[in-house]
mmCIF file of C-alpha atoms and ligand atoms in Angstrom:
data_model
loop_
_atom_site.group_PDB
_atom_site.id
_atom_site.type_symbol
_atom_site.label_atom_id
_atom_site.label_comp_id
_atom_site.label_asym_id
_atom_site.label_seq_id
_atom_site.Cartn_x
_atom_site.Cartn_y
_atom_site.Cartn_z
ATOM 1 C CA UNK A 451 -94.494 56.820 162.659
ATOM 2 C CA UNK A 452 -90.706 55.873 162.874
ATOM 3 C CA UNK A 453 -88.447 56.712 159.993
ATOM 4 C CA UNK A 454 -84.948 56.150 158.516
ATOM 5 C CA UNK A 455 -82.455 58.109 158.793
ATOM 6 C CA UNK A 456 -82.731 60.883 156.047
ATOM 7 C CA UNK A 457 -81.052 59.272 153.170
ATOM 8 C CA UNK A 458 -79.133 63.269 151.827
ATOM 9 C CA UNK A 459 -77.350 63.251 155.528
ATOM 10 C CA UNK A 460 -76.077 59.641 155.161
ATOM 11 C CA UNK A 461 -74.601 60.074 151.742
ATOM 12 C CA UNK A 462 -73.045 63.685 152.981
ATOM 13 C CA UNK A 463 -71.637 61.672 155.869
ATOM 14 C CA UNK A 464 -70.584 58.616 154.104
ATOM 15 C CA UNK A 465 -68.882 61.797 151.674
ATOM 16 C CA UNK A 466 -66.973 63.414 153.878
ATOM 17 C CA UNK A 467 -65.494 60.351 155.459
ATOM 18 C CA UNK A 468 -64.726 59.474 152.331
ATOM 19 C CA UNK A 469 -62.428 62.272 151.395
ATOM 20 C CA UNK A 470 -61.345 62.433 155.483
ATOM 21 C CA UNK A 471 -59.570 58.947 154.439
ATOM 22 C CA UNK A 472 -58.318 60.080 151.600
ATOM 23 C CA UNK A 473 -56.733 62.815 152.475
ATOM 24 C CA UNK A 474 -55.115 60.633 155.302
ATOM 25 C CA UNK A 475 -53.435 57.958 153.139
ATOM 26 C CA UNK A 476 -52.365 60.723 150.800
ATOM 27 C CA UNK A 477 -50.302 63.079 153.318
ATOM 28 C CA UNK A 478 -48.988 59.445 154.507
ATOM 29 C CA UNK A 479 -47.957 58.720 150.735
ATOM 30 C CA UNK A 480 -46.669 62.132 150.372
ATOM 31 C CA UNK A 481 -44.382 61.458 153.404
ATOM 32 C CA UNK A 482 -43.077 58.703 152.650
ATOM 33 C CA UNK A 483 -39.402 59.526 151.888
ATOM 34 C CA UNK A 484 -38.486 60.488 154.913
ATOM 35 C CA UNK A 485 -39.419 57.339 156.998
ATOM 36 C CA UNK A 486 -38.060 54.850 153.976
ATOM 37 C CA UNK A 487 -34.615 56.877 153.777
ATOM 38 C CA UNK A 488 -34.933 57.744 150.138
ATOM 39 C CA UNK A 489 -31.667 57.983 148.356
ATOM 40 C CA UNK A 490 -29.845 60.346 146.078
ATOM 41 C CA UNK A 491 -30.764 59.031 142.545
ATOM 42 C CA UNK A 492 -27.100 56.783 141.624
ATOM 43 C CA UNK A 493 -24.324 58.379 139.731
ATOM 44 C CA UNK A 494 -25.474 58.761 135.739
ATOM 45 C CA UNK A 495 -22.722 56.204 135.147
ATOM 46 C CA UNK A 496 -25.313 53.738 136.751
ATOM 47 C CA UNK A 497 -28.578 55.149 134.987
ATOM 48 C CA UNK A 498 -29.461 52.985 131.492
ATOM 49 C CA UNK A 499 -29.245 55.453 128.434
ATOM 50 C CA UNK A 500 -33.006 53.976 126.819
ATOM 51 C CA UNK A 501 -35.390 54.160 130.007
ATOM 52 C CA UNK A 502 -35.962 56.327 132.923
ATOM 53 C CA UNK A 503 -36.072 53.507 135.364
ATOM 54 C CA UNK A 504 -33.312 53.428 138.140
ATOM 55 C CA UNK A 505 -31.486 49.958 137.251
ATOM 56 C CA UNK A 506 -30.878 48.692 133.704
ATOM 57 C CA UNK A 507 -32.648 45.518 133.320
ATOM 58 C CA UNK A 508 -30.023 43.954 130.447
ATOM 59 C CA UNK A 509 -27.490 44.135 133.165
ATOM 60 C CA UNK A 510 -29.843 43.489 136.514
ATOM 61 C CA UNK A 511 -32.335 40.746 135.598
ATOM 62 C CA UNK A 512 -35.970 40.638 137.667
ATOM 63 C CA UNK A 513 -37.726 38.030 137.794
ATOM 64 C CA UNK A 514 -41.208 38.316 139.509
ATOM 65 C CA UNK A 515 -42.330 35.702 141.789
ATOM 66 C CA UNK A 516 -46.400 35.329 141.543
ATOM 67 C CA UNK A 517 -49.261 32.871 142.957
ATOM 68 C CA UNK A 518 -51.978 33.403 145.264
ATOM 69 C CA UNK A 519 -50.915 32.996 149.367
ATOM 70 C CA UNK A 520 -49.516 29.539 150.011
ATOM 71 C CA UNK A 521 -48.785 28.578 146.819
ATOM 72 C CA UNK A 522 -44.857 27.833 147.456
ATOM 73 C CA UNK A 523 -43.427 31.039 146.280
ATOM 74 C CA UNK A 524 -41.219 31.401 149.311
ATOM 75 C CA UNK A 525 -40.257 27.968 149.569
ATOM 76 C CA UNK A 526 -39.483 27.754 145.638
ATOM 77 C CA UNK A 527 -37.518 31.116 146.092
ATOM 78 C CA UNK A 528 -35.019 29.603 148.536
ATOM 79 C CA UNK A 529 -34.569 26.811 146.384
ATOM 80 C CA UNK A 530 -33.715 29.241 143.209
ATOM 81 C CA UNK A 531 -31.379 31.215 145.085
ATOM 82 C CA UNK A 532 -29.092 28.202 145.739
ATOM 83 C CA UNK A 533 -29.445 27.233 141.983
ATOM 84 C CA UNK A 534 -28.664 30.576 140.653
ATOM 85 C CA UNK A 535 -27.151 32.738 143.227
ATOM 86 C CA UNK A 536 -30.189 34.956 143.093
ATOM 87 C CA UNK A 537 -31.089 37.733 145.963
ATOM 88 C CA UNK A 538 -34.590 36.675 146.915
ATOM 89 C CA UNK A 539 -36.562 40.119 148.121
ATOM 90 C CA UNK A 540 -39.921 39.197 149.399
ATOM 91 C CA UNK A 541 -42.272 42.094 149.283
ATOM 92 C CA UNK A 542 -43.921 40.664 152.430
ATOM 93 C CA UNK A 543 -40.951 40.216 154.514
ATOM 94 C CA UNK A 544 -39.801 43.868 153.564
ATOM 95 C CA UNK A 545 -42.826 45.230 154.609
ATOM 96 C CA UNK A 546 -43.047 42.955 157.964
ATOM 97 C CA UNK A 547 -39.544 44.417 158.726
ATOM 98 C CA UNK A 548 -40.494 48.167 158.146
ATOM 99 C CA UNK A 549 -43.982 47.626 160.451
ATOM 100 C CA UNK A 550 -41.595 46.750 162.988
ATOM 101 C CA UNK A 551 -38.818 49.083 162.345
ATOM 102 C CA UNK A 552 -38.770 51.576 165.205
ATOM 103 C CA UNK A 553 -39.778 54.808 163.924
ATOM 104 C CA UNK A 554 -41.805 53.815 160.862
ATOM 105 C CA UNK A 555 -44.501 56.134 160.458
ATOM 106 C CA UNK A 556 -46.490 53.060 158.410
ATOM 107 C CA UNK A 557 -46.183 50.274 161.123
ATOM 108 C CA UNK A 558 -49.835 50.757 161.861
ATOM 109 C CA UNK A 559 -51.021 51.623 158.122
ATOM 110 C CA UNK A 560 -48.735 48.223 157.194
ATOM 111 C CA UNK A 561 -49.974 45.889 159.846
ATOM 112 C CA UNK A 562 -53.670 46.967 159.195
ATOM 113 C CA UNK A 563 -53.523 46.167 155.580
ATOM 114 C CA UNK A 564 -51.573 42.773 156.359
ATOM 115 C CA UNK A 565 -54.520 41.903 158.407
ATOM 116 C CA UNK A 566 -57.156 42.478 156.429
ATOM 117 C CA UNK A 567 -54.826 41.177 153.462
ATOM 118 C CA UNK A 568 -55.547 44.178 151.919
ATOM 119 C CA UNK A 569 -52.396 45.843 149.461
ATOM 120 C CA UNK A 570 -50.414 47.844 151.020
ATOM 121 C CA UNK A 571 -49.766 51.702 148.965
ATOM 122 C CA UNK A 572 -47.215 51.199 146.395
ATOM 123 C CA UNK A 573 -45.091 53.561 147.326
ATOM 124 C CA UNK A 574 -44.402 52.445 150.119
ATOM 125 C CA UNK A 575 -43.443 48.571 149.056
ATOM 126 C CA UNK A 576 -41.610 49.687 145.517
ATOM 127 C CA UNK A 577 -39.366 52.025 147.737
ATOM 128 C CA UNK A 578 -38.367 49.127 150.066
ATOM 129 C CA UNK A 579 -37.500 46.982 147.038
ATOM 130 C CA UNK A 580 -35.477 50.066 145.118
ATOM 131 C CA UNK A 581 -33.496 50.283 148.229
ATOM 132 C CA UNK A 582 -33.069 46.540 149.069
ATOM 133 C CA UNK A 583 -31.983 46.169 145.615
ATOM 134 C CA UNK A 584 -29.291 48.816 145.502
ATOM 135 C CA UNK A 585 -27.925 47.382 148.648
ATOM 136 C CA UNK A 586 -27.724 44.238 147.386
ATOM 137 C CA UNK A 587 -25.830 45.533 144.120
ATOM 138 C CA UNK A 588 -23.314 47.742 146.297
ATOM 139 C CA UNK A 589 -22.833 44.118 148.105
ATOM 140 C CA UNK A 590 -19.899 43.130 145.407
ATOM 141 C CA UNK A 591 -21.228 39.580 145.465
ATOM 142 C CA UNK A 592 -19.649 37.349 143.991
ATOM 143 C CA UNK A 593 -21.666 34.654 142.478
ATOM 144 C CA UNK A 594 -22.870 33.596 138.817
ATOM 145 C CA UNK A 595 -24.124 36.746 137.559
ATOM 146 C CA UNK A 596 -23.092 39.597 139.677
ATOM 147 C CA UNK A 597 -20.037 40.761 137.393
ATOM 148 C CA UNK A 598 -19.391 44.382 136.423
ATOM 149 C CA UNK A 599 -23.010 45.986 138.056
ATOM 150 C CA UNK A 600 -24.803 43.228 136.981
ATOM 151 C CA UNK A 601 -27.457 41.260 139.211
ATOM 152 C CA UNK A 602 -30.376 38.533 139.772
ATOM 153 C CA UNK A 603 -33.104 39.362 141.947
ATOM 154 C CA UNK A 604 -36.454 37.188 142.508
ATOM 155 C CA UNK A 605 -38.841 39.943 143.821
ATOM 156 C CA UNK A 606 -41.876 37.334 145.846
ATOM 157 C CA UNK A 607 -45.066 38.263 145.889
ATOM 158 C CA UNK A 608 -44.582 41.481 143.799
ATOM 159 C CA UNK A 609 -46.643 42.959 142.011
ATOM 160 C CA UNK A 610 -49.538 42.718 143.655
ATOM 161 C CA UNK A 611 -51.619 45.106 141.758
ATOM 162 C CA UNK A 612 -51.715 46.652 138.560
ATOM 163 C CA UNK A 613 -50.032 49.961 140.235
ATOM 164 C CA UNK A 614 -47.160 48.415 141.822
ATOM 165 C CA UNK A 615 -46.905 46.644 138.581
ATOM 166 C CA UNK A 616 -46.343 49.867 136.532
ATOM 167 C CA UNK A 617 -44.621 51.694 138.719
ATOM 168 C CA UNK A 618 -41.599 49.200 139.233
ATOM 169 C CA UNK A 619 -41.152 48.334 135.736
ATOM 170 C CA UNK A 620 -40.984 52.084 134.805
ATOM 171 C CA UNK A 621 -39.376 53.709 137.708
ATOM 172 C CA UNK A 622 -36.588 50.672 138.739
ATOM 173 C CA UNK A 623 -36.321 48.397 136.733
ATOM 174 C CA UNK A 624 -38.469 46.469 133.556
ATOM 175 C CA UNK A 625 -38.946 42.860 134.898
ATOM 176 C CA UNK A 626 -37.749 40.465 132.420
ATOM 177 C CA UNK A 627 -40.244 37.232 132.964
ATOM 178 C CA UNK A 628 -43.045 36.310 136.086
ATOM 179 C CA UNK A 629 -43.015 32.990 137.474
ATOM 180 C CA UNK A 630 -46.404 31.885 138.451
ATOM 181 C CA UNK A 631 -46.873 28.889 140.621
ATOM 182 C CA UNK A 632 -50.342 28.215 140.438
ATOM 183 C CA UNK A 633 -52.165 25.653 142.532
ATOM 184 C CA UNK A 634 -55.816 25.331 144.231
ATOM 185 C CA UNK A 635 -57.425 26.888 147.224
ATOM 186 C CA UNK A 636 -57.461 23.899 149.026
ATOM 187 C CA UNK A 637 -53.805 23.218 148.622
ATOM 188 C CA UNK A 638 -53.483 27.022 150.068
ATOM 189 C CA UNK A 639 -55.400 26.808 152.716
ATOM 190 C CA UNK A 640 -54.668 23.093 153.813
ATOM 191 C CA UNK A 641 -50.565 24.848 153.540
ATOM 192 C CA UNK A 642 -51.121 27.860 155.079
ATOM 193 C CA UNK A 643 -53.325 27.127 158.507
ATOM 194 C CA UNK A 644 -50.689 23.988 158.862
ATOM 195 C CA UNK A 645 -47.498 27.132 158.377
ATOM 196 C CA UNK A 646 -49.817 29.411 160.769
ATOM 197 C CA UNK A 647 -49.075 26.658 163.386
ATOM 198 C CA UNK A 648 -45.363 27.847 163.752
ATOM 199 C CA UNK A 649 -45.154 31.678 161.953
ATOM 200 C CA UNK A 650 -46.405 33.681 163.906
ATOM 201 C CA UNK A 651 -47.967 35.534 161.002
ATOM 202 C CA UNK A 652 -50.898 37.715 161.960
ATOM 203 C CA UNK A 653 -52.554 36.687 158.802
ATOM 204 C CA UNK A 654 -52.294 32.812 158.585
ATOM 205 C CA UNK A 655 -55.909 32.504 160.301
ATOM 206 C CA UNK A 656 -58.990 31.292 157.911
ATOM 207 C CA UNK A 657 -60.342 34.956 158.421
ATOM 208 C CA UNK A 658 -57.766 37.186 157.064
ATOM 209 C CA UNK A 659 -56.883 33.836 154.226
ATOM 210 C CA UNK A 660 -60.115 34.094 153.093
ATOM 211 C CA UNK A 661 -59.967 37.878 152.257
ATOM 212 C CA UNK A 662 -56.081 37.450 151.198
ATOM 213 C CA UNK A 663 -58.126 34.881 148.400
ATOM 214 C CA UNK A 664 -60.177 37.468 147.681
ATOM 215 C CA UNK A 665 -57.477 40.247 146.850
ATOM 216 C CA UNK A 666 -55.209 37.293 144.812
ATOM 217 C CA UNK A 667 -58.254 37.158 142.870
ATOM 218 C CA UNK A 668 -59.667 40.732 142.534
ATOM 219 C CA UNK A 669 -56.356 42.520 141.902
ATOM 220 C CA UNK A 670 -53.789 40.386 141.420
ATOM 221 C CA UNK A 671 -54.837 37.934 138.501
ATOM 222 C CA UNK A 672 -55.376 41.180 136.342
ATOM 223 C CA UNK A 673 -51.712 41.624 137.244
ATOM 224 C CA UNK A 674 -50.912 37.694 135.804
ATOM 225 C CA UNK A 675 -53.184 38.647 132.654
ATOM 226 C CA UNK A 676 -50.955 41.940 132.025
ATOM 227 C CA UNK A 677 -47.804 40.161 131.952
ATOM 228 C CA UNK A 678 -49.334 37.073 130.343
ATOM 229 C CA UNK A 679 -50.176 39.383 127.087
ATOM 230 C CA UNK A 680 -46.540 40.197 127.196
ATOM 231 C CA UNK A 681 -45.647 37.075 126.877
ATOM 232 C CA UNK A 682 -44.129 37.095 130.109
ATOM 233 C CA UNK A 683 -45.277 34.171 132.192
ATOM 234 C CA UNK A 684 -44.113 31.064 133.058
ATOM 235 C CA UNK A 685 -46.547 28.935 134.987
ATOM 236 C CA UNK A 686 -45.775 26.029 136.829
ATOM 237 C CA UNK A 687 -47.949 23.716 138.687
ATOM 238 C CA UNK A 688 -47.163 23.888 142.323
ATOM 239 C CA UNK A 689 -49.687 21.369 143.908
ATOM 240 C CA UNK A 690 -47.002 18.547 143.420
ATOM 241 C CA UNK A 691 -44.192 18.032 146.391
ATOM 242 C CA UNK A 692 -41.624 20.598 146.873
ATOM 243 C CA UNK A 693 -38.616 18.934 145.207
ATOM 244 C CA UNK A 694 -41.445 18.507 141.747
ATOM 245 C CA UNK A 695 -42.082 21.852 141.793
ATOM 246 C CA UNK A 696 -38.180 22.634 142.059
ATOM 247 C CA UNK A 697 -37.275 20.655 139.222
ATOM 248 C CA UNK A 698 -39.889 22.032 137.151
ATOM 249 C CA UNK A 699 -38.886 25.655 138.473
ATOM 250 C CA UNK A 700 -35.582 25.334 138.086
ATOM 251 C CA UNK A 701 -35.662 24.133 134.652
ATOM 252 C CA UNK A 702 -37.731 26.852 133.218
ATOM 253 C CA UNK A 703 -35.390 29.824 135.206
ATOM 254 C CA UNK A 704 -32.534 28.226 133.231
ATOM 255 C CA UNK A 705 -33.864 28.858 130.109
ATOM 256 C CA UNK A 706 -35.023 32.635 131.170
ATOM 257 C CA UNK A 707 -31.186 32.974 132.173
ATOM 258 C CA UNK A 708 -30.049 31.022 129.052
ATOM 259 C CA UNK A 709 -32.256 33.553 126.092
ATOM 260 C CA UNK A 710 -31.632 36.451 128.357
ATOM 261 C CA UNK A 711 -27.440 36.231 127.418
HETATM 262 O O1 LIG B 1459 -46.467 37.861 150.359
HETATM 263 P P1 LIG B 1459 -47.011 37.846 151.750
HETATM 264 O O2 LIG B 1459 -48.109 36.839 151.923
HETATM 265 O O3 LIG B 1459 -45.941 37.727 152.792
HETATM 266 O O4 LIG B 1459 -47.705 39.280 151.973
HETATM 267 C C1 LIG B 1459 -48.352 39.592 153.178
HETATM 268 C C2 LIG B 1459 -49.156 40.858 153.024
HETATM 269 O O5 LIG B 1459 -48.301 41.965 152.736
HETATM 270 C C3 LIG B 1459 -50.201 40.864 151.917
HETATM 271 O O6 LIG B 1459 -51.379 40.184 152.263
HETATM 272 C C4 LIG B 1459 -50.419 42.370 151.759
HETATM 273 O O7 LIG B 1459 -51.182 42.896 152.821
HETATM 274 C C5 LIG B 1459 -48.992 42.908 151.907
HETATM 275 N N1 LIG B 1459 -48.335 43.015 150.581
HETATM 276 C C6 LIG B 1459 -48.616 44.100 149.761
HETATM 277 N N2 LIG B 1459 -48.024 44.204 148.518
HETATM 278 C C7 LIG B 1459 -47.179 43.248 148.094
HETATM 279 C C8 LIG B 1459 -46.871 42.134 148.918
HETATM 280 C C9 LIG B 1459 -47.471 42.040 150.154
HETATM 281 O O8 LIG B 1459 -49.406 44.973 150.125
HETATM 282 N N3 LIG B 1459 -46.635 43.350 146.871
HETATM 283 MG MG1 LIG B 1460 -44.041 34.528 151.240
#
């Protein structure tokens, strides 16, 4: 009579591709500086005193920019950063850049997690934002709250995951409030097959949306929890039109900015 394979030489299989992939990712974590052009630490003048983190958050304020794909976070951002003279950082767009950047050892790793909506290793994505946010600060800009090493940033779709989450606010800076624009799955899906008409986005198709839904909801909602014990999030209805949501966004950043001073 036929029989299954033996069940002992599956699992020792299944084992060793296990650690195989493991090892992979970690060698590619462990080499990550060299690809992202890691920087010299900044002068101690620059390092706050209290925390270990690379940019003091009472003089650079963070505000993270949550909701699940297709909620408006983008379109709210650009919005905020003609209110407020913030430097909008999408986490997305940062890591689109470096899969195409010629050279990047994580172009494939990057565009395979993108397409199966999968999140990307942290190291990877809190290095591009360190370094986008130093170059920002070493911009001398000039508007509403870039005085004497002081900043804005509204980092978009960031964190992710409870990692990402920890690492930033420890290693570069504490965030000081999320904004969470919160609407349903229709609304995302009805907004983001109509924006996969024109973006060119490997992921606006219903197959990798439906498993972006499923990592908003498996690892990034425990992320909205975490800060929401804090105290730290502001939710905001986004199913209304873009110029609703904008009032209501821009209302609520004004009183972060205003208790922040
Ligand atoms: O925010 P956006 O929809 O542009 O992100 C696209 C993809 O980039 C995500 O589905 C995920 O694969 C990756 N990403 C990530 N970590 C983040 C933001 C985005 O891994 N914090
Ligand atoms: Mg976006």
């Amino acid at each position: 009579m036929a029989r299954g394979p033996n069940p002992l030489i599956l699992l020792g299989l299944a084992s060793v591709s296990f650690i195989a992939f493991a090892t992979i990712v970690r060698k590619r974590e462990q080499s990550a500086p060299a690809s992202l052009r890691f920087q010299d630490p900044p002068p101690p003048e620059d390092k706050p005193q209290h925390t270990s983190a690379v940019f003091d958050h009472t003089k650079v304020t963070v505000l993270f920019v949550l909701g699940g794909p297709g909620a408006g976070k983008g379109t709210q951002c650009a919005n905020l950063v003609s209110d407020f003279g913030f430097c909008h950082l999408s986490a997305g767009d940062l890591l689109r850049a470096e899969q195409h950047r010629e050279g990047s050892q994580f172009g494939e790793l990057i565009q395979t997690c993108i397409k199966e909506g999968t999140i990307v290793p942290m190291e990877v994505t809190v290095k591009l934002l360190e370094n986008a946010m130093r170059a920002a600060l070493q911009e001398g800009r000039t508007r509403e709250g870039w005085a004497e090493g002081r900043g804005r940033f509204l980092i978009d779709g960031f964190p992710r995951k409870m990692d990402q989450a920890m690492k930033f606010d420890d290693d570069v800076c504490q965030a000081s409030m999320v904004l969470f624009f919160s609407t349903t799955e229709e609304v995302m899906l009805e907004r983001l097959l109509e924006r996969g008409k024109t973006s060119g986005r490997e992921d606006d198709n219903v197959e990798s949306i439906k498993k972006r839904f499923t990592t908003y909801k498996e690892t990034t909602m425990p992320v909205i929890k975490h800060y929401e014990a804090l105290g730290k999030v502001a939710e905001i209805d986004s199913s209304p039109s873009v110029e609703e949501v904008h009032l209501k966004a821009k209302a609520v950043v004004e009183k972060i900015l205003a208790d922040k001073k």
